[in-house]
Short mmCIF file of C-alpha atoms in Angstrom, two decimals:
data_model
loop_
_atom_site.label_atom_id
_atom_site.label_comp_id
_atom_site.label_asym_id
_atom_site.label_seq_id
_atom_site.Cartn_x
_atom_site.Cartn_y
_atom_site.Cartn_z
CA MET A 1 69.86 240.00 105.74
CA LEU A 2 66.41 238.95 104.51
CA ARG A 3 63.57 240.42 106.21
CA ILE A 4 59.86 239.75 105.41
CA GLU A 5 57.25 241.99 107.05
CA GLY A 6 53.44 241.34 106.80
CA LEU A 7 53.70 239.64 103.51
CA GLU A 8 50.54 238.83 101.52
CA ALA A 9 50.60 237.18 98.37
CA GLY A 10 48.62 234.81 96.02
CA TYR A 11 47.62 233.79 92.68
CA GLY A 12 45.00 235.89 91.01
CA GLU A 13 42.11 236.22 93.45
CA VAL A 14 43.28 233.56 95.73
CA ARG A 15 45.31 234.76 98.66
CA VAL A 16 47.80 232.25 99.92
CA LEU A 17 49.82 234.12 102.41
CA HIS A 18 48.15 236.19 105.02
CA GLY A 19 50.70 238.47 106.70
CA ILE A 20 53.79 236.63 107.00
CA SER A 21 56.91 238.08 108.82
CA LEU A 22 60.26 236.41 109.26
CA GLU A 23 63.95 236.83 109.04
CA VAL A 24 67.20 235.23 107.81
CA ARG A 25 70.15 236.51 109.47
CA GLU A 26 73.76 236.45 107.97
CA GLY A 27 75.12 232.80 107.93
CA GLU A 28 71.95 231.34 109.24
CA CYS A 29 70.08 228.47 108.10
CA VAL A 30 66.41 228.99 108.39
CA ALA A 31 63.72 226.09 107.74
CA LEU A 32 60.26 226.80 106.76
CA VAL A 33 58.27 223.69 107.62
CA GLY A 34 54.58 222.87 107.30
CA ALA A 35 52.19 220.69 105.42
CA ASN A 36 51.54 220.64 101.68
CA GLY A 37 49.72 223.90 100.93
CA ALA A 38 50.76 225.71 103.99
CA GLY A 39 52.38 228.41 101.76
CA LYS A 40 56.04 227.59 101.76
CA SER A 41 56.62 227.53 98.04
CA THR A 42 54.41 230.60 97.71
CA LEU A 43 56.65 232.38 100.30
CA LEU A 44 59.78 231.73 98.29
CA ARG A 45 58.18 232.60 95.09
CA ALA A 46 56.97 235.87 96.47
CA VAL A 47 60.56 236.70 97.45
CA SER A 48 61.65 235.92 93.95
CA GLY A 49 59.03 237.94 92.48
CA MET A 50 57.49 234.96 90.73
CA VAL A 51 54.10 235.53 92.62
CA ARG A 52 52.28 238.89 92.88
CA VAL A 53 52.87 240.59 96.36
CA LEU A 54 49.65 242.04 97.45
CA ALA A 55 50.89 243.68 100.61
CA GLY A 56 53.89 243.74 103.00
CA SER A 57 57.59 244.14 102.08
CA VAL A 58 60.57 241.90 101.36
CA TRP A 59 63.86 243.65 102.35
CA PHE A 60 67.31 242.22 101.38
CA GLU A 61 70.14 244.09 102.88
CA GLY A 62 68.19 247.32 102.88
CA ARG A 63 66.63 246.86 99.24
CA ASP A 64 62.89 246.24 98.82
CA LEU A 65 62.63 243.22 96.51
CA THR A 66 59.09 243.64 95.72
CA ARG A 67 60.02 246.77 93.66
CA MET A 68 62.56 245.02 91.54
CA PRO A 69 62.28 243.18 88.24
CA PRO A 70 62.59 239.37 89.37
CA PHE A 71 65.76 238.71 87.06
CA HIS A 72 67.62 241.38 89.23
CA LEU A 73 67.57 239.22 92.37
CA ALA A 74 70.36 236.91 91.16
CA SER A 75 72.83 239.88 90.82
CA LEU A 76 72.19 240.73 94.64
CA GLY A 77 73.40 237.26 95.38
CA ILE A 78 70.03 235.42 95.95
CA ALA A 79 69.83 231.91 94.36
CA HIS A 80 66.38 230.16 94.31
CA VAL A 81 66.38 226.52 93.63
CA PRO A 82 62.70 226.01 92.93
CA GLU A 83 60.24 223.33 93.45
CA GLY A 84 60.48 220.62 90.86
CA ARG A 85 64.33 221.54 90.25
CA ARG A 86 63.23 223.23 86.84
CA LEU A 87 66.43 222.28 85.04
CA PHE A 88 66.84 222.81 81.42
CA PRO A 89 66.32 219.37 80.32
CA GLU A 90 67.72 219.53 76.99
CA MET A 91 71.00 221.05 78.05
CA THR A 92 73.98 219.12 79.45
CA VAL A 93 74.80 219.05 83.19
CA GLU A 94 77.62 221.45 82.53
CA GLU A 95 75.56 223.91 80.50
CA ASN A 96 73.03 224.01 83.20
CA LEU A 97 75.80 224.76 85.82
CA MET A 98 77.44 227.38 83.42
CA LEU A 99 74.07 229.25 83.32
CA GLY A 100 73.96 229.39 87.04
CA ALA A 101 76.84 231.84 86.76
CA TRP A 102 75.16 234.09 84.26
CA VAL A 103 75.35 237.20 86.28
CA GLU A 104 78.69 239.30 85.77
CA ALA A 105 80.24 238.86 89.24
CA ALA A 106 79.44 235.04 89.11
CA ARG A 107 80.81 234.55 85.62
CA ARG A 108 84.29 235.83 86.52
CA ALA A 109 84.72 232.93 89.09
CA ARG A 110 82.83 230.36 86.90
CA ALA A 111 85.68 227.99 86.32
CA GLU A 112 86.60 227.93 90.13
CA SER A 113 82.83 227.70 91.10
CA LEU A 114 82.41 224.55 88.71
CA GLU A 115 85.19 222.89 90.45
CA ARG A 116 83.69 223.61 93.89
CA VAL A 117 80.36 222.23 92.86
CA TYR A 118 82.06 219.10 91.22
CA ALA A 119 83.90 218.68 94.44
CA LEU A 120 80.67 218.91 96.44
CA PHE A 121 78.74 216.55 94.17
CA PRO A 122 81.25 214.20 92.23
CA ARG A 123 78.30 212.55 90.39
CA LEU A 124 77.71 215.68 88.41
CA LYS A 125 81.35 215.66 87.27
CA GLU A 126 80.84 212.09 86.06
CA ARG A 127 77.77 213.05 84.17
CA ARG A 128 78.84 216.60 82.96
CA ARG A 129 78.16 215.73 79.27
CA GLN A 130 74.72 214.14 79.86
CA LEU A 131 71.50 215.94 79.21
CA ALA A 132 69.97 217.03 82.41
CA GLY A 133 66.58 215.53 81.59
CA THR A 134 68.17 212.07 81.56
CA LEU A 135 69.49 212.10 85.14
CA SER A 136 68.08 210.48 88.12
CA GLY A 137 65.80 212.16 90.57
CA GLY A 138 68.67 212.52 93.01
CA GLU A 139 71.21 213.74 90.50
CA GLN A 140 68.76 216.24 89.16
CA GLN A 141 68.40 217.60 92.83
CA MET A 142 72.11 217.85 93.05
CA LEU A 143 72.24 219.69 89.73
CA ALA A 144 69.57 222.20 90.74
CA ILE A 145 71.41 222.92 94.05
CA GLY A 146 74.76 223.04 92.05
CA ARG A 147 73.31 225.49 89.70
CA GLY A 148 72.18 227.63 92.42
CA LEU A 149 75.62 227.33 93.99
CA MET A 150 77.29 228.65 90.81
CA LEU A 151 75.99 232.11 91.58
CA ARG A 152 78.14 232.12 94.65
CA PRO A 153 75.09 233.14 96.52
CA ARG A 154 74.88 234.96 99.84
CA LEU A 155 71.40 233.65 100.25
CA LEU A 156 70.25 230.24 99.03
CA MET A 157 66.64 229.45 98.96
CA LEU A 158 65.62 225.86 98.46
CA ASP A 159 62.33 224.55 97.85
CA GLU A 160 61.63 221.03 98.79
CA PRO A 161 65.16 219.62 98.01
CA SER A 162 64.19 216.21 99.41
CA LEU A 163 60.99 215.74 97.45
CA GLY A 164 60.74 212.35 95.62
CA LEU A 165 64.28 211.21 96.75
CA SER A 166 64.98 208.01 98.51
CA PRO A 167 65.98 208.27 102.25
CA ARG A 168 69.68 207.65 101.32
CA LEU A 169 69.59 210.35 98.73
CA VAL A 170 67.94 212.67 101.19
CA GLU A 171 70.84 212.11 103.61
CA ASP A 172 73.35 212.90 100.73
CA VAL A 173 71.52 216.12 99.81
CA PHE A 174 71.26 217.35 103.42
CA SER A 175 74.95 216.70 104.04
CA GLY A 176 75.63 218.70 100.94
CA LEU A 177 73.37 221.58 102.40
CA GLN A 178 75.21 221.06 105.73
CA GLN A 179 78.65 221.85 104.00
CA ILE A 180 77.09 224.81 102.04
CA SER A 181 75.85 226.19 105.37
CA VAL A 182 79.21 225.73 106.99
CA GLN A 183 80.77 227.79 104.28
CA GLY A 184 78.87 230.67 105.35
CA VAL A 185 76.09 230.81 102.77
CA SER A 186 72.73 231.70 104.33
CA LEU A 187 69.89 229.22 103.78
CA LEU A 188 66.23 229.51 103.56
CA LEU A 189 64.83 225.90 103.36
CA ALA A 190 61.29 225.08 102.64
CA GLU A 191 60.86 221.36 103.41
CA GLN A 192 58.20 218.95 104.08
CA ASN A 193 60.76 216.44 105.62
CA ILE A 194 60.50 218.06 109.06
CA VAL A 195 63.07 216.05 111.02
CA GLN A 196 65.79 216.52 108.47
CA ALA A 197 65.03 220.28 108.00
CA LEU A 198 64.95 220.87 111.77
CA SER A 199 68.03 219.12 112.50
CA LEU A 200 69.86 221.16 109.95
CA ALA A 201 68.37 224.66 110.75
CA ASN A 202 69.48 227.18 113.33
CA ARG A 203 65.96 228.47 113.44
CA ALA A 204 62.67 227.48 111.79
CA TYR A 205 59.11 228.73 111.24
CA VAL A 206 56.09 226.53 111.17
CA LEU A 207 53.58 227.65 108.39
CA GLU A 208 49.96 226.75 108.48
CA THR A 209 47.46 228.07 105.94
CA GLY A 210 49.71 230.86 105.01
CA ARG A 211 50.50 231.99 108.66
CA VAL A 212 53.33 231.55 110.93
CA VAL A 213 51.99 229.49 113.78
CA MET A 214 55.28 228.70 115.69
CA GLU A 215 58.78 229.74 115.52
CA GLY A 216 62.06 228.89 117.40
CA SER A 217 65.27 227.16 117.20
CA GLY A 218 65.35 223.84 115.11
CA LEU A 219 66.03 221.70 118.37
CA GLU A 220 63.31 223.59 120.23
CA LEU A 221 60.70 222.88 117.56
CA LEU A 222 61.94 219.27 117.03
CA GLY A 223 61.15 218.75 120.74
CA SER A 224 57.89 220.64 120.80
CA PRO A 225 54.91 218.20 121.65
CA ARG A 226 52.53 220.27 119.49
CA LEU A 227 54.67 219.93 116.41
CA ARG A 228 55.34 216.30 116.96
CA GLU A 229 51.61 215.58 117.29
CA ALA A 230 50.64 217.71 114.34
CA TYR A 231 53.23 216.73 111.70
CA LEU A 232 54.92 213.56 112.92
CA GLY A 233 52.05 211.83 114.37
CA VAL A 234 53.89 210.93 117.61
CA MET B 1 61.56 209.19 33.49
CA HIS B 2 65.28 209.87 32.79
CA PRO B 3 67.38 209.53 35.88
CA GLU B 4 69.07 212.85 35.01
CA ILE B 5 65.86 214.62 35.33
CA VAL B 6 65.21 213.04 38.68
CA LEU B 7 68.78 213.86 39.84
CA GLN B 8 68.30 217.33 38.72
CA ALA B 9 65.10 217.83 40.62
CA LEU B 10 67.01 216.41 43.73
CA VAL B 11 69.78 218.96 43.28
CA ASN B 12 67.46 221.95 42.66
CA GLY B 13 65.37 220.90 45.65
CA VAL B 14 68.30 220.62 48.15
CA LEU B 15 69.72 223.89 46.83
CA MET B 16 66.44 225.70 47.43
CA GLY B 17 65.82 223.76 50.54
CA GLY B 18 68.99 225.31 52.16
CA VAL B 19 67.43 228.68 51.80
CA TYR B 20 64.11 227.35 53.25
CA SER B 21 66.10 226.05 56.25
CA LEU B 22 67.72 229.52 56.81
CA VAL B 23 64.46 231.32 56.81
CA SER B 24 62.60 228.60 58.76
CA ILE B 25 65.38 228.54 61.51
CA GLY B 26 64.65 232.29 62.12
CA LEU B 27 61.01 231.54 62.54
CA THR B 28 61.38 228.53 64.80
CA LEU B 29 63.89 230.44 66.95
CA ILE B 30 61.51 233.27 67.48
CA PHE B 31 58.70 230.82 68.12
CA GLY B 32 60.82 228.80 70.49
CA VAL B 33 62.28 231.43 72.58
CA VAL B 34 59.48 234.19 72.53
CA ARG B 35 56.64 231.80 72.14
CA ILE B 36 55.10 234.05 69.58
CA VAL B 37 54.09 233.15 65.94
CA ASN B 38 55.62 235.62 63.77
CA PHE B 39 53.31 235.97 60.75
CA ALA B 40 55.52 238.86 59.50
CA HIS B 41 58.54 236.68 59.21
CA GLY B 42 58.19 236.72 55.25
CA GLU B 43 58.11 240.31 55.27
CA PHE B 44 61.60 240.28 57.01
CA LEU B 45 62.63 238.28 53.90
CA MET B 46 60.80 240.79 51.59
CA ALA B 47 62.47 243.78 53.11
CA GLY B 48 65.90 242.07 52.89
CA MET B 49 65.26 241.40 49.17
CA TYR B 50 64.34 245.02 48.47
CA LEU B 51 67.27 246.36 50.34
CA THR B 52 69.41 244.10 48.31
CA TYR B 53 67.71 245.24 45.11
CA TRP B 54 68.23 248.80 45.93
CA LEU B 55 71.77 248.34 47.07
CA TRP B 56 72.54 246.73 43.72
CA VAL B 57 70.71 249.35 41.74
CA LEU B 58 72.39 252.14 43.39
CA THR B 59 75.73 250.90 44.19
CA ARG B 60 76.14 247.74 42.25
CA LEU B 61 76.80 245.75 45.44
CA ASP B 62 76.71 242.00 44.82
CA PRO B 63 73.49 240.55 46.37
CA VAL B 64 75.23 238.03 48.28
CA ALA B 65 77.72 240.61 49.89
CA ALA B 66 74.57 242.69 50.57
CA ALA B 67 73.70 240.19 53.22
CA LEU B 68 76.33 241.90 55.30
CA VAL B 69 74.22 244.95 55.31
CA THR B 70 70.69 243.52 55.23
CA MET B 71 71.45 241.28 58.36
CA PRO B 72 72.31 244.12 60.74
CA VAL B 73 69.63 246.33 59.30
CA LEU B 74 66.85 243.87 59.60
CA GLY B 75 68.15 242.58 62.83
CA GLY B 76 67.83 246.07 64.19
CA PHE B 77 64.44 246.43 62.61
CA GLY B 78 63.38 243.12 64.35
CA LEU B 79 64.70 244.37 67.66
CA LEU B 80 62.87 247.68 67.32
CA LEU B 81 59.71 245.84 66.23
CA PHE B 82 60.03 243.80 69.56
CA ARG B 83 60.63 246.79 71.80
CA VAL B 84 57.84 248.81 70.51
CA LEU B 85 55.08 246.33 69.45
CA ILE B 86 55.66 242.53 69.95
CA GLY B 87 57.00 242.85 73.58
CA ARG B 88 53.80 244.51 74.48
CA VAL B 89 51.47 241.50 73.74
CA LEU B 90 53.58 238.73 75.21
CA GLY B 91 51.20 238.30 78.18
CA ALA B 92 48.09 238.87 76.02
CA PRO B 93 45.87 236.13 74.68
CA ASP B 94 47.08 234.18 71.48
CA LEU B 95 44.52 235.84 69.23
CA ALA B 96 46.12 239.51 70.06
CA GLN B 97 49.40 238.18 69.29
CA ILE B 98 48.32 236.64 65.98
CA PHE B 99 46.54 239.87 65.03
CA LEU B 100 49.53 241.86 65.93
CA THR B 101 51.94 239.89 63.73
CA VAL B 102 49.52 239.63 60.87
CA ALA B 103 49.00 243.28 61.11
CA ILE B 104 52.57 243.94 60.98
CA SER B 105 52.76 241.72 58.04
CA LEU B 106 50.04 243.53 56.11
CA VAL B 107 51.52 246.96 56.86
CA LEU B 108 54.95 246.03 55.65
CA GLN B 109 53.47 244.49 52.41
CA ASN B 110 51.33 247.69 51.76
CA LEU B 111 54.29 249.95 52.54
CA ALA B 112 56.43 248.10 50.10
CA LEU B 113 53.47 248.33 47.53
CA LEU B 114 53.41 252.15 48.21
CA LEU B 115 57.11 252.59 47.89
CA PHE B 116 58.00 250.15 45.21
CA THR B 117 54.73 249.46 43.41
CA ALA B 118 53.70 245.80 42.64
CA ASN B 119 56.37 245.48 39.86
CA TYR B 120 58.47 242.46 39.91
CA ARG B 121 62.14 243.46 40.26
CA SER B 122 65.31 241.58 39.87
CA VAL B 123 68.95 242.02 39.56
CA THR B 124 71.12 240.66 36.91
CA VAL B 125 74.43 239.57 38.27
CA GLU B 126 77.14 238.17 35.85
CA TYR B 127 76.89 234.64 37.23
CA ALA B 128 73.10 234.65 37.17
CA THR B 129 72.95 231.95 34.34
CA ALA B 130 76.31 230.32 35.14
CA ALA B 131 76.25 226.75 35.84
CA LEU B 132 78.55 223.87 36.78
CA ARG B 133 77.90 220.68 34.96
CA VAL B 134 78.61 217.36 36.58
CA GLY B 135 77.55 214.51 34.19
CA GLY B 136 74.06 215.70 32.97
CA VAL B 137 73.19 217.54 36.06
CA ALA B 138 73.62 221.38 36.14
CA PHE B 139 74.35 223.15 39.38
CA SER B 140 73.40 226.80 39.15
CA VAL B 141 76.17 228.94 40.41
CA ALA B 142 73.75 231.44 42.02
CA ARG B 143 71.92 228.75 43.70
CA LEU B 144 74.98 226.96 44.91
CA ILE B 145 76.16 230.32 46.42
CA ALA B 146 72.85 230.83 48.10
CA PHE B 147 72.78 227.33 49.42
CA GLY B 148 76.41 227.52 50.72
CA VAL B 149 75.73 230.86 52.47
CA ALA B 150 72.46 229.57 53.93
CA VAL B 151 74.20 226.27 55.31
CA VAL B 152 77.08 228.34 56.79
CA LEU B 153 74.60 230.77 58.46
CA SER B 154 72.58 227.98 59.87
CA PHE B 155 75.70 226.18 61.22
CA LEU B 156 76.85 229.48 62.77
CA THR B 157 73.47 229.93 64.35
CA GLY B 158 73.81 226.44 65.87
CA VAL B 159 77.42 227.29 67.03
CA PHE B 160 76.03 230.54 68.64
CA LEU B 161 73.27 228.58 70.34
CA THR B 162 75.35 225.80 71.72
CA ARG B 163 78.80 227.49 72.35
CA THR B 164 78.15 230.94 73.69
CA ASP B 165 76.87 232.21 76.84
CA LEU B 166 74.11 234.30 75.14
CA GLY B 167 73.21 231.34 73.01
CA ARG B 168 72.83 229.13 76.01
CA ALA B 169 70.83 231.67 77.63
CA MET B 170 68.45 231.82 74.52
CA ARG B 171 67.96 228.18 74.86
CA ALA B 172 67.43 228.35 78.65
CA VAL B 173 64.65 230.90 78.21
CA ALA B 174 63.10 228.63 75.47
CA GLN B 175 63.13 225.57 77.79
CA ASP B 176 62.07 227.17 81.13
CA ARG B 177 61.75 230.98 81.15
CA GLU B 178 61.02 231.16 84.87
CA ALA B 179 64.13 229.20 85.82
CA ALA B 180 66.15 231.24 83.57
CA VAL B 181 64.72 234.45 85.37
CA LEU B 182 65.80 232.99 88.72
CA LEU B 183 69.36 232.77 87.42
CA GLY B 184 69.31 236.30 86.60
CA ILE B 185 68.56 236.21 82.84
CA ASP B 186 66.43 239.28 81.66
CA PRO B 187 63.93 237.45 79.53
CA ASN B 188 62.95 240.73 77.51
CA ARG B 189 66.51 241.10 76.45
CA ILE B 190 66.79 237.47 75.17
CA TYR B 191 63.34 237.83 73.37
CA GLY B 192 64.60 241.10 71.73
CA MET B 193 67.79 239.35 70.54
CA ALA B 194 65.83 236.17 69.32
CA VAL B 195 63.56 238.36 67.17
CA ALA B 196 66.68 240.30 65.75
CA LEU B 197 68.51 237.11 64.88
CA GLY B 198 65.48 235.74 63.38
CA ALA B 199 64.82 238.70 61.22
CA ALA B 200 68.53 238.88 60.32
CA LEU B 201 68.39 235.29 59.03
CA ALA B 202 65.34 235.95 57.01
CA ALA B 203 67.04 239.06 55.61
CA ALA B 204 70.06 237.06 54.64
CA GLY B 205 67.96 234.46 52.89
CA GLY B 206 66.28 237.42 50.97
CA SER B 207 69.81 238.71 49.98
CA VAL B 208 71.12 235.32 48.70
CA ILE B 209 68.21 234.60 46.49
CA MET B 210 67.98 237.87 44.67
CA PRO B 211 70.47 236.59 41.91
CA TYR B 212 67.66 234.25 40.85
CA PHE B 213 64.46 235.35 42.36
CA TYR B 214 62.14 238.38 41.58
CA VAL B 215 61.16 240.57 44.60
CA PHE B 216 57.65 242.12 44.93
CA PRO B 217 55.60 243.30 47.95
CA THR B 218 54.03 240.00 48.69
CA VAL B 219 57.03 237.71 47.95
CA GLY B 220 57.34 236.80 51.59
CA ALA B 221 53.89 234.96 51.57
CA SER B 222 55.04 232.08 49.62
CA PHE B 223 58.24 231.75 51.60
CA VAL B 224 56.52 232.03 55.02
CA LEU B 225 53.97 229.26 54.04
CA MET B 226 56.88 227.13 53.36
CA ALA B 227 58.61 228.16 56.58
CA PHE B 228 55.56 227.23 58.60
CA ILE B 229 55.35 223.79 57.18
CA VAL B 230 59.17 223.42 57.75
CA VAL B 231 58.92 224.73 61.43
CA ILE B 232 56.02 222.19 62.25
CA MET B 233 57.63 219.49 60.47
CA GLY B 234 60.91 219.87 62.37
CA GLY B 235 59.19 220.32 65.77
CA LEU B 236 58.07 223.73 67.00
CA GLY B 237 61.15 225.50 68.20
CA ASN B 238 63.86 223.04 67.08
CA VAL B 239 66.51 224.57 65.10
CA THR B 240 67.97 221.32 63.94
CA GLY B 241 64.69 220.07 63.04
CA ALA B 242 64.00 223.27 60.90
CA PHE B 243 67.27 222.73 59.24
CA LEU B 244 66.36 219.18 58.25
CA GLY B 245 62.86 220.19 57.32
CA GLY B 246 63.99 222.88 55.01
CA LEU B 247 65.99 220.56 53.03
CA ILE B 248 63.07 218.00 52.91
CA MET B 249 60.52 220.72 51.86
CA GLY B 250 62.88 221.86 49.08
CA VAL B 251 63.29 218.50 47.68
CA ALA B 252 59.49 217.80 48.12
CA GLU B 253 58.58 220.92 46.45
CA SER B 254 61.03 220.26 43.50
CA PHE B 255 59.68 216.76 42.91
CA GLY B 256 56.18 218.18 43.25
CA ILE B 257 56.99 220.48 40.32
CA LEU B 258 58.38 217.79 38.32
CA LEU B 259 55.56 215.28 38.85
CA VAL B 260 52.46 217.41 39.20
CA GLY B 261 53.76 220.56 37.65
CA GLY B 262 53.39 224.25 38.51
CA HIS B 263 51.58 224.60 41.78
CA GLY B 264 52.32 220.93 42.64
CA GLY B 265 55.21 221.96 44.79
CA VAL B 266 53.44 223.23 47.88
CA MET B 267 50.79 220.59 47.64
CA VAL B 268 53.42 217.70 47.88
CA GLY B 269 55.12 219.76 50.62
CA PHE B 270 51.92 219.52 52.62
CA LEU B 271 51.59 215.81 51.75
CA VAL B 272 55.05 215.10 53.07
CA LEU B 273 54.20 217.24 56.25
CA VAL B 274 51.04 215.11 56.72
CA LEU B 275 53.17 211.89 56.35
CA VAL B 276 55.69 213.08 58.93
CA LEU B 277 53.05 214.07 61.36
CA MET B 278 51.44 210.80 61.01
CA ILE B 279 54.53 209.04 61.96
CA ARG B 280 56.03 211.68 64.57
CA PRO B 281 53.05 213.91 65.71
CA HIS B 282 55.40 216.38 67.43
CA GLY B 283 57.73 216.83 64.34
CA LEU B 284 60.86 215.20 63.29
CA LEU B 285 63.03 216.08 66.19
CA ALA B 286 60.91 217.52 69.10
CA ALA B 287 60.56 215.31 72.25
CA PRO B 288 56.93 214.81 72.98
CA LYS B 289 56.13 217.07 76.01
CA GLY B 290 54.64 215.23 78.96
#
C-alpha cells in the first residue's frame, strides 16, 4: 500500500533521513519507534510533502507521492495526524471534525462519520460546541485522531499520539487505535512510547539518526534484548 | 456643548463607522488568511467608486444597486491579482510583499489618474440631501443606506465564515495552514478566494458611499489608513474585531472633527488606537499568541 524507498529528506541544508526504506501493507499497523530526533516525525512529514524530499520515492498504491501537491494526499485516503495535534484552536470540536471531511468523497459520508467518531470518543460529543483550544490534552488528542478519521482514511499516519498524556489517557487513545485498526484502516504510527506501540503493531521499524536499524514484528522487537537495553533500560 | 450636537456627532460617526467596518473586514480577512498586508486595499475601494460613478453616468444605475456589479467585478479582479502577482510572493521576504502591494496601489492610482484625471467626481442621487429627523438629530438617508448595506454585508461575511464549508476552510487556513493542507484543503484556492472576497467588500464600500462622497484617484489612501488603524485595533485577522473597530473609529473620527476640527479626525483615531493597544496590546479581540 505504502512503499518508501531510499528516502532522504531534511530541512534546508540539514539532512535528517538517510535512505529509509519501509512498507505498510493493506490493513497493517506499522510502528516507527526510536528516540527523540531519530527522524520519525520527519519521515511522516516527508510522506505528506511537508518536508522537502531530497532523494528516494514514496509510493502509495502505485502513485509517487513526492510528485504531488501536498493537499492532494487526503483525496487519496491518507490522513496525517501531526505532532502537536495541530487543531484549529478557535473553532469548535464539531467544526474541526467537519473540516476533516473536506475532500469530496468524505464529505458525502460526513454525517455518518461524525456519528462514528462520537461513538469512538464519546467525550468529543459532550464537548462538540466547545472551542478546540479549550480542551484538555487528552481530549485534544482524541479530536486530532477523530478529525483524521473523518476522512475515512485508508492509511492513517499518527505522530506521537501519546505525547503529554497521562498513562490512563494513553490507554484510552491506544484502545481507540486498536478499534480503528480492527476496522481495517492501515496505520503508520510514530511513537516514543515503545511498549504501547509495539504491543499494538503488527510490524515495526526502529529508527536511529535517520536510518532503519531494526525491523520485525511488534512482539519480536518487544522481546529483543538489544532494543530493551537501548530504549527501555532493562 | 449642546447635547444634540454631541448626539449628531455620534450618529454621523456610527454611520460612517459601518463603512469603515466593511472595508476593514476585507483587509483583515486578507491579512488573516493569506498573511499578506494589502496596501492596495484602498484602490479596490477607489475602483469600486469609479465603476459605480460610470455606471451612474452611463446608465443612471443607483450607486447602492451598483454594488451588485462592483462586488463581482472587483472580486474577479482581486482573484486575478492574486493568481498573477500576489500568489507569487507568498514565500518571499516581507519586504518583497510590501513592495508588491504598494506598487499595485501606485499603479492603480496612476492608472485612474490617467483615465479619469484628478478631478473630483460625484453622483447626485435624489436622496442625496434627504434626511430623517429624530428630535434634533438628522439621519442622512444616503448614510443610513450605506450603513445598512455595510452592516448586512459584514453580517453575511460572518455567516459565510462560520456556517459554510468554504468559510470554515478559510478560517482553518488562517489558524493553521499546514494542518489545513493535511486535510486536503488547497491553500492557494482559499487565498485567492480571500483576496477576492476582501476586494469585493471594499468595492461594496466604494459603491455605497458614492451618494455622499467624491471619488478621485487617491481617495483610497484615506480609507486604507483608517482601515489599517481598525485592523490593528480589532486584532490582526479578527473579523469581529474589525467590525467593532470600524464603528469605534467612525465615532472617534466624528468627535475628533467636532472637538479639534478639520484634520482632527484621524488624529483622535490614532489616539484611540494607542489607548486600546495600551490596554490590549494584541487588539480588542485577538487572543495573545503564546
